[in-house]
mmCIF file of C-alpha atoms in Angstrom:
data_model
loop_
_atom_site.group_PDB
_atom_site.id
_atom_site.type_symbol
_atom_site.label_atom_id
_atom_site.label_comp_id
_atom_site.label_asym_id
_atom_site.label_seq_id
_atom_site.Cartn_x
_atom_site.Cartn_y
_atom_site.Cartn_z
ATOM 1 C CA UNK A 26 -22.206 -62.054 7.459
ATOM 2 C CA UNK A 27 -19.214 -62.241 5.690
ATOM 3 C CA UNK A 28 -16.739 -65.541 6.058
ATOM 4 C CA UNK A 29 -13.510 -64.740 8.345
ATOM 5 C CA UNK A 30 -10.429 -66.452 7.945
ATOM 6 C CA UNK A 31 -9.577 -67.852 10.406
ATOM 7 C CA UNK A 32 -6.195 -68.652 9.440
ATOM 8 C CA UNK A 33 -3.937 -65.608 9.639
ATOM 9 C CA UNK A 34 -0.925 -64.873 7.862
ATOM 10 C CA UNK A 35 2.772 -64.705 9.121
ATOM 11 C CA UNK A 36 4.729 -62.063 8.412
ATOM 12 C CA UNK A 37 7.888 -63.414 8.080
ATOM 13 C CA UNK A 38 10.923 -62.379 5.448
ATOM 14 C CA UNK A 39 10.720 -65.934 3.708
ATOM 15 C CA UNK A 40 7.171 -65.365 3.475
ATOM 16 C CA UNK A 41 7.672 -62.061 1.860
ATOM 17 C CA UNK A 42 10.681 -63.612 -0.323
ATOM 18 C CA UNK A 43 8.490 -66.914 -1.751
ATOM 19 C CA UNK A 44 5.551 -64.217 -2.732
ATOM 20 C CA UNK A 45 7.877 -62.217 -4.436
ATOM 21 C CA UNK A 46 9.427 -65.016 -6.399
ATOM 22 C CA UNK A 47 5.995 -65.943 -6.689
ATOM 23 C CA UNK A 48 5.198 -62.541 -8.702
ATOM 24 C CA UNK A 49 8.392 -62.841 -10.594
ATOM 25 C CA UNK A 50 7.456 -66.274 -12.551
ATOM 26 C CA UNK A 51 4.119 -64.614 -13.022
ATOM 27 C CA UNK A 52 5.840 -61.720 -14.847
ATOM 28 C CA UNK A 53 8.242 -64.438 -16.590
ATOM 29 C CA UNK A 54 5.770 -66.399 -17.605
ATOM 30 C CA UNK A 55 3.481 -63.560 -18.702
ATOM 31 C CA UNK A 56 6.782 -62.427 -20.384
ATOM 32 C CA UNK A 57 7.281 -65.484 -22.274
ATOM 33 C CA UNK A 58 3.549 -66.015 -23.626
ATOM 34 C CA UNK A 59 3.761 -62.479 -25.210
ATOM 35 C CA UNK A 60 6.860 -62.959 -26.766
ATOM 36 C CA UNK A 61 5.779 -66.362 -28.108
ATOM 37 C CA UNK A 62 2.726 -64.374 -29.500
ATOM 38 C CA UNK A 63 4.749 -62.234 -31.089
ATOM 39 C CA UNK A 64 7.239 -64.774 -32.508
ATOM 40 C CA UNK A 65 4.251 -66.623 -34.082
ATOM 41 C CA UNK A 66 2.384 -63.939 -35.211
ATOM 42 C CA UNK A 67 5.528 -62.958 -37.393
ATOM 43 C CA UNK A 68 6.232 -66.642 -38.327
ATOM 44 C CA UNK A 69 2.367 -66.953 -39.464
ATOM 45 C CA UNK A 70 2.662 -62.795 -41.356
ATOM 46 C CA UNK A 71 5.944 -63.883 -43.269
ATOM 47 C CA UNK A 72 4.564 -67.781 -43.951
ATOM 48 C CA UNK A 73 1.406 -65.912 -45.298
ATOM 49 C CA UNK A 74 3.816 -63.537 -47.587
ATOM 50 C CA UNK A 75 5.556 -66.094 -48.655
ATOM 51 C CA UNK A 76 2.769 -68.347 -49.889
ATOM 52 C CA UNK A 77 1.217 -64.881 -51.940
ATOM 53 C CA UNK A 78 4.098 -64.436 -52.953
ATOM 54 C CA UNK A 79 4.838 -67.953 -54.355
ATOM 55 C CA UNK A 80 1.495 -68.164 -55.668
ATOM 56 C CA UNK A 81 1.982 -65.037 -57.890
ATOM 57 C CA UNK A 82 5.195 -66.347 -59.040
ATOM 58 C CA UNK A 83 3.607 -69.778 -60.244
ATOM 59 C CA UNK A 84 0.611 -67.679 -61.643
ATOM 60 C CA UNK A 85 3.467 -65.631 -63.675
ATOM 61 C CA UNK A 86 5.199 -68.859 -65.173
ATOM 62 C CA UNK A 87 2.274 -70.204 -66.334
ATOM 63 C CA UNK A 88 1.250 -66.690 -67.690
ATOM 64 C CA UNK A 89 4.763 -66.928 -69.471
ATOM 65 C CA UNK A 90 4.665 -70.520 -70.453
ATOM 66 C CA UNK A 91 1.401 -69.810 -72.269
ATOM 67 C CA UNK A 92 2.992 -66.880 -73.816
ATOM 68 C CA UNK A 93 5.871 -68.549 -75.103
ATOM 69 C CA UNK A 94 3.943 -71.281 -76.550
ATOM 70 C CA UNK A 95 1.913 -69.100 -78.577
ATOM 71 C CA UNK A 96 4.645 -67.268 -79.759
ATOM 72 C CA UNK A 97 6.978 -70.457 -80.655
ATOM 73 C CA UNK A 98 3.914 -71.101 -82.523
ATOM 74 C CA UNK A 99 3.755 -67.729 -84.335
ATOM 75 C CA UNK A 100 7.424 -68.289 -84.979
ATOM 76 C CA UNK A 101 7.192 -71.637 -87.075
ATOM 77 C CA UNK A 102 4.070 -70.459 -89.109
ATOM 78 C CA UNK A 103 6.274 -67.439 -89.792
ATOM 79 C CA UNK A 104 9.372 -68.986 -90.729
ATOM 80 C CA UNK A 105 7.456 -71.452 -93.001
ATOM 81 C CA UNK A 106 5.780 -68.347 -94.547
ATOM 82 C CA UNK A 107 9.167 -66.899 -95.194
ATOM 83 C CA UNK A 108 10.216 -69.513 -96.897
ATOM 84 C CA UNK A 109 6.963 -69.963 -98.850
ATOM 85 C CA UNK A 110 7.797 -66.009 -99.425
ATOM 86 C CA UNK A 111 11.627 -67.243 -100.584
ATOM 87 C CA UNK A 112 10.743 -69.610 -103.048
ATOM 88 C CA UNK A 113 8.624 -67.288 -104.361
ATOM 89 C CA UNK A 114 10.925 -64.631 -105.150
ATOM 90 C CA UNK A 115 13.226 -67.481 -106.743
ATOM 91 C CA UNK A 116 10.791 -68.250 -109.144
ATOM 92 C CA UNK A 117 10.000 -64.624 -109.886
ATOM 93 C CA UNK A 118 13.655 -64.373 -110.772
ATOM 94 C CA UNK A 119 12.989 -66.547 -113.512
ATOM 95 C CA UNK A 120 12.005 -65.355 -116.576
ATOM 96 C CA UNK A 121 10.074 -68.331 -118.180
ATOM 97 C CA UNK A 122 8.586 -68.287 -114.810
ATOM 98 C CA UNK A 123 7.080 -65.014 -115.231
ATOM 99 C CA UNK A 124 6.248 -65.604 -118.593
ATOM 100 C CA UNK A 125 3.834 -68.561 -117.940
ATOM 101 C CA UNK A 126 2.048 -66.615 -115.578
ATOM 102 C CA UNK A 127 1.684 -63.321 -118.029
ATOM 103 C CA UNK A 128 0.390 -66.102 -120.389
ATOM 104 C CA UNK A 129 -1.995 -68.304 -117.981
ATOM 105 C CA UNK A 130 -3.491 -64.914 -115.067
ATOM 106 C CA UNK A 131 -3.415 -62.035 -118.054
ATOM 107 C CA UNK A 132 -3.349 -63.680 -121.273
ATOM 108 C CA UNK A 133 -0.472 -62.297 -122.900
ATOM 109 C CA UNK A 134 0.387 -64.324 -125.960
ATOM 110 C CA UNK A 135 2.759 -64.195 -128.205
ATOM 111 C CA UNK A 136 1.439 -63.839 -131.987
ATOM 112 C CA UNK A 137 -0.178 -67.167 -133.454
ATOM 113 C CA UNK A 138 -0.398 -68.693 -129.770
ATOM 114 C CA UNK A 139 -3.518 -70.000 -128.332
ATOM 115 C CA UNK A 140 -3.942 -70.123 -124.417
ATOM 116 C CA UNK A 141 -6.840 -71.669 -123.111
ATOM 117 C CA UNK A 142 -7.548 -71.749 -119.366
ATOM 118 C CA UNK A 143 -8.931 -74.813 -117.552
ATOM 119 C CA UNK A 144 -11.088 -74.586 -114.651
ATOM 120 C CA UNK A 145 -9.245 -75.926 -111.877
ATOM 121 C CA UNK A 146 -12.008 -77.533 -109.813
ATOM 122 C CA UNK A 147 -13.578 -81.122 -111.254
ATOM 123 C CA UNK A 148 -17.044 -80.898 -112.707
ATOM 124 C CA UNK A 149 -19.999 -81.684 -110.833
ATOM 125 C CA UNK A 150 -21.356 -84.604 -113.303
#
């Protein structure tokens, strides 16, 4: 057998009113938890973005920063080959210059002139 209440219920207008306020606060407060879900699932989606996106952006400097090392590098051995490359043309411009070097690399000699080449390294004795 089922339990009976044995307390009834009065059927009065502020018994109707109190349930109905009753029901709104439910819907309020079922209200408010969904739109506090919703708030912090967009906080937590545009946190999320925002730490991607401020990962890839570190990532990117130090992609950069590596770059630009390597090519201040390539710079400097460059611009101390270019003037290696300078100096050289200087001396080309000069005519004894280019004469000591016909003499020494291809043995051009004037007549009654001797050139004798040296090895450059040191003997092995």
């Amino acid at each position: 057998m089922a339990k009976r209440n044995k307390v009834s219920r009065i059927n009065d207008a502020y018994i109707e009113q109190y349930d109905a306020q009753v029901k709104r606060q439910k819907r309020r407060k079922k209200k408010l938890y969904r739109r506090l879900m919703l708030f912090g699932i967009i906080v937590s989606v545009t946190m999320v973005s925002l730490i991607t996106f401020h990962i890839n952006q570190r990532m990117k400097y130090q992609d950069m920063q590596q770059e630009y090392t390597e090519l201040s590098e390539e710079l400097t051995t460059l611009q101390n080959e270019e003037e290696k490359l300078t100096e050289e043309i200087e001396l080309l411009n000069d005519e004894e210059y280019l004469l000591q070097i016909a003499k020494t690399n291809y043995f051009f000699t004037e007549e009654g002139e001797i050139v004798f080449k040296l090895p450059e390294e040191d003997p092995s004795y």
